Amino acid sequence: VSPMNLRILSFFLSLALALIAAPTDASFSIPSAHPRVLITTADIEPLRTRATTISPYREAYAALKSRVDSWSSPTTNRYVLGAQIQHVVFVALVERFDAAYVNKVDTWLLNFFVTQGAIALAQSGDAGTIWGSADIILGVAMAYDWLYPVLSPAKRLQYGTYLKDFQKAVITQQGG
């Protein structure tokens, strides 16, 4: 993925997140329902509506979805991979948890954590893994939280374990 494409994809995710109305109350509480990272249950339908019916969000979402649809396998570039996970999760949410997208998220996570051995790479200080860790952590957190309603208990545990173990490896490697 070229730097320009990466910037375009990042822009679309930022645009999507901007679709969510800003909270009017400055108080802080953690809702018990999922999702609760970046969005809440109340945000989902307005987000879907904006992304699929209102210009210019509709066009931005269509471009993002087309890009996600074009990916046949995960990248090994860990910086790009984190953005890919975030984008696939977003499309899965907008597309009402279409199994094709939920399965694609799972494929990307298995590729990173099992095939690439991300936790061991982070523990070893692998520069690419550490460099892209923030995007990966956000992507895994979004996958766990936003897809929570359609994840089996085993998948919830798996994604939560990936998130915990990867964060711990990165923090430990960075001297934390």
PDB file of N, CA and C in Angstrom, residues 6 77-80 121-122 125-136 166 170 173-174:
ATOM      1  N   LEU A   6      -2.452   4.876   2.086  1.00  0.00           N
ATOM      2  CA  LEU A   6      -2.539   4.790   3.541  1.00  0.00           C
ATOM      3  C   LEU A   6      -3.161   6.061   4.108  1.00  0.00           C
ATOM      4  N   ASN A  77       2.890  -5.684   6.544  1.00  0.00           N
ATOM      5  CA  ASN A  77       3.337  -4.390   7.059  1.00  0.00           C
ATOM      6  C   ASN A  77       2.453  -4.048   8.249  1.00  0.00           C
ATOM      7  N   ARG A  78       3.012  -4.063   9.444  1.00  0.00           N
ATOM      8  CA  ARG A  78       2.208  -3.963  10.651  1.00  0.00           C
ATOM      9  C   ARG A  78       1.555  -2.599  10.845  1.00  0.00           C
ATOM     10  N   TYR A  79       2.134  -1.563  10.282  1.00  0.00           N
ATOM     11  CA  TYR A  79       1.510  -0.244  10.362  1.00  0.00           C
ATOM     12  C   TYR A  79       0.239  -0.239   9.509  1.00  0.00           C
ATOM     13  N   VAL A  80       0.359  -0.730   8.294  1.00  0.00           N
ATOM     14  CA  VAL A  80      -0.778  -0.800   7.391  1.00  0.00           C
ATOM     15  C   VAL A  80      -1.811  -1.793   7.914  1.00  0.00           C
ATOM     16  N   LEU A 121       7.089 -11.266  18.391  1.00  0.00           N
ATOM     17  CA  LEU A 121       7.813 -10.204  17.678  1.00  0.00           C
ATOM     18  C   LEU A 121       7.932  -8.952  18.552  1.00  0.00           C
ATOM     19  N   ALA A 122       6.845  -8.582  19.203  1.00  0.00           N
ATOM     20  CA  ALA A 122       6.887  -7.401  20.083  1.00  0.00           C
ATOM     21  C   ALA A 122       7.846  -7.629  21.240  1.00  0.00           C
ATOM     22  N   GLY A 125      11.349  -7.009  20.349  1.00  0.00           N
ATOM     23  CA  GLY A 125      11.713  -5.639  19.986  1.00  0.00           C
ATOM     24  C   GLY A 125      11.641  -5.379  18.500  1.00  0.00           C
ATOM     25  N   ASP A 126      10.972  -6.242  17.735  1.00  0.00           N
ATOM     26  CA  ASP A 126      10.838  -6.058  16.292  1.00  0.00           C
ATOM     27  C   ASP A 126      10.316  -4.651  15.992  1.00  0.00           C
ATOM     28  N   ALA A 127      11.087  -3.885  15.257  1.00  0.00           N
ATOM     29  CA  ALA A 127      10.766  -2.472  15.017  1.00  0.00           C
ATOM     30  C   ALA A 127       9.433  -2.293  14.297  1.00  0.00           C
ATOM     31  N   GLY A 128       9.136  -3.131  13.309  1.00  0.00           N
ATOM     32  CA  GLY A 128       7.881  -3.001  12.578  1.00  0.00           C
ATOM     33  C   GLY A 128       6.672  -3.261  13.447  1.00  0.00           C
ATOM     34  N   THR A 129       6.802  -4.217  14.351  1.00  0.00           N
ATOM     35  CA  THR A 129       5.694  -4.534  15.245  1.00  0.00           C
ATOM     36  C   THR A 129       5.487  -3.417  16.259  1.00  0.00           C
ATOM     37  N   ILE A 130       6.567  -2.934  16.821  1.00  0.00           N
ATOM     38  CA  ILE A 130       6.468  -1.849  17.806  1.00  0.00           C
ATOM     39  C   ILE A 130       5.960  -0.584  17.125  1.00  0.00           C
ATOM     40  N   TRP A 131       6.486  -0.269  15.935  1.00  0.00           N
ATOM     41  CA  TRP A 131       6.100   0.942  15.219  1.00  0.00           C
ATOM     42  C   TRP A 131       4.603   0.959  14.939  1.00  0.00           C
ATOM     43  N   GLY A 132       4.025  -0.170  14.526  1.00  0.00           N
ATOM     44  CA  GLY A 132       2.609  -0.220  14.182  1.00  0.00           C
ATOM     45  C   GLY A 132       1.698  -0.617  15.319  1.00  0.00           C
ATOM     46  N   SER A 133       2.234  -0.710  16.536  1.00  0.00           N
ATOM     47  CA  SER A 133       1.458  -1.266  17.644  1.00  0.00           C
ATOM     48  C   SER A 133       0.231  -0.437  18.010  1.00  0.00           C
ATOM     49  N   ALA A 134       0.296   0.868  17.949  1.00  0.00           N
ATOM     50  CA  ALA A 134      -0.864   1.689  18.331  1.00  0.00           C
ATOM     51  C   ALA A 134      -2.046   1.415  17.410  1.00  0.00           C
ATOM     52  N   ASP A 135      -1.785   1.309  16.112  1.00  0.00           N
ATOM     53  CA  ASP A 135      -2.857   1.019  15.162  1.00  0.00           C
ATOM     54  C   ASP A 135      -3.413  -0.382  15.362  1.00  0.00           C
ATOM     55  N   ILE A 136      -2.540  -1.330  15.654  1.00  0.00           N
ATOM     56  CA  ILE A 136      -2.986  -2.702  15.913  1.00  0.00           C
ATOM     57  C   ILE A 136      -3.843  -2.737  17.181  1.00  0.00           C
ATOM     58  N   PHE A 166      -0.673  -8.498  23.756  1.00  0.00           N
ATOM     59  CA  PHE A 166       0.087  -7.642  22.836  1.00  0.00           C
ATOM     60  C   PHE A 166       0.440  -6.320  23.504  1.00  0.00           C
ATOM     61  N   VAL A 170       4.269  -4.950  24.196  1.00  0.00           N
ATOM     62  CA  VAL A 170       4.739  -3.653  23.678  1.00  0.00           C
ATOM     63  C   VAL A 170       5.197  -2.761  24.833  1.00  0.00           C
ATOM     64  N   GLN A 173       8.433  -4.054  26.308  1.00  0.00           N
ATOM     65  CA  GLN A 173       9.554  -3.816  25.397  1.00  0.00           C
ATOM     66  C   GLN A 173       9.966  -2.357  25.390  1.00  0.00           C
ATOM     67  N   GLN A 174       9.023  -1.472  25.621  1.00  0.00           N
ATOM     68  CA  GLN A 174       9.308  -0.033  25.623  1.00  0.00           C
ATOM     69  C   GLN A 174       9.742   0.479  26.980  1.00  0.00           C
TER      70      GLN A 174
END
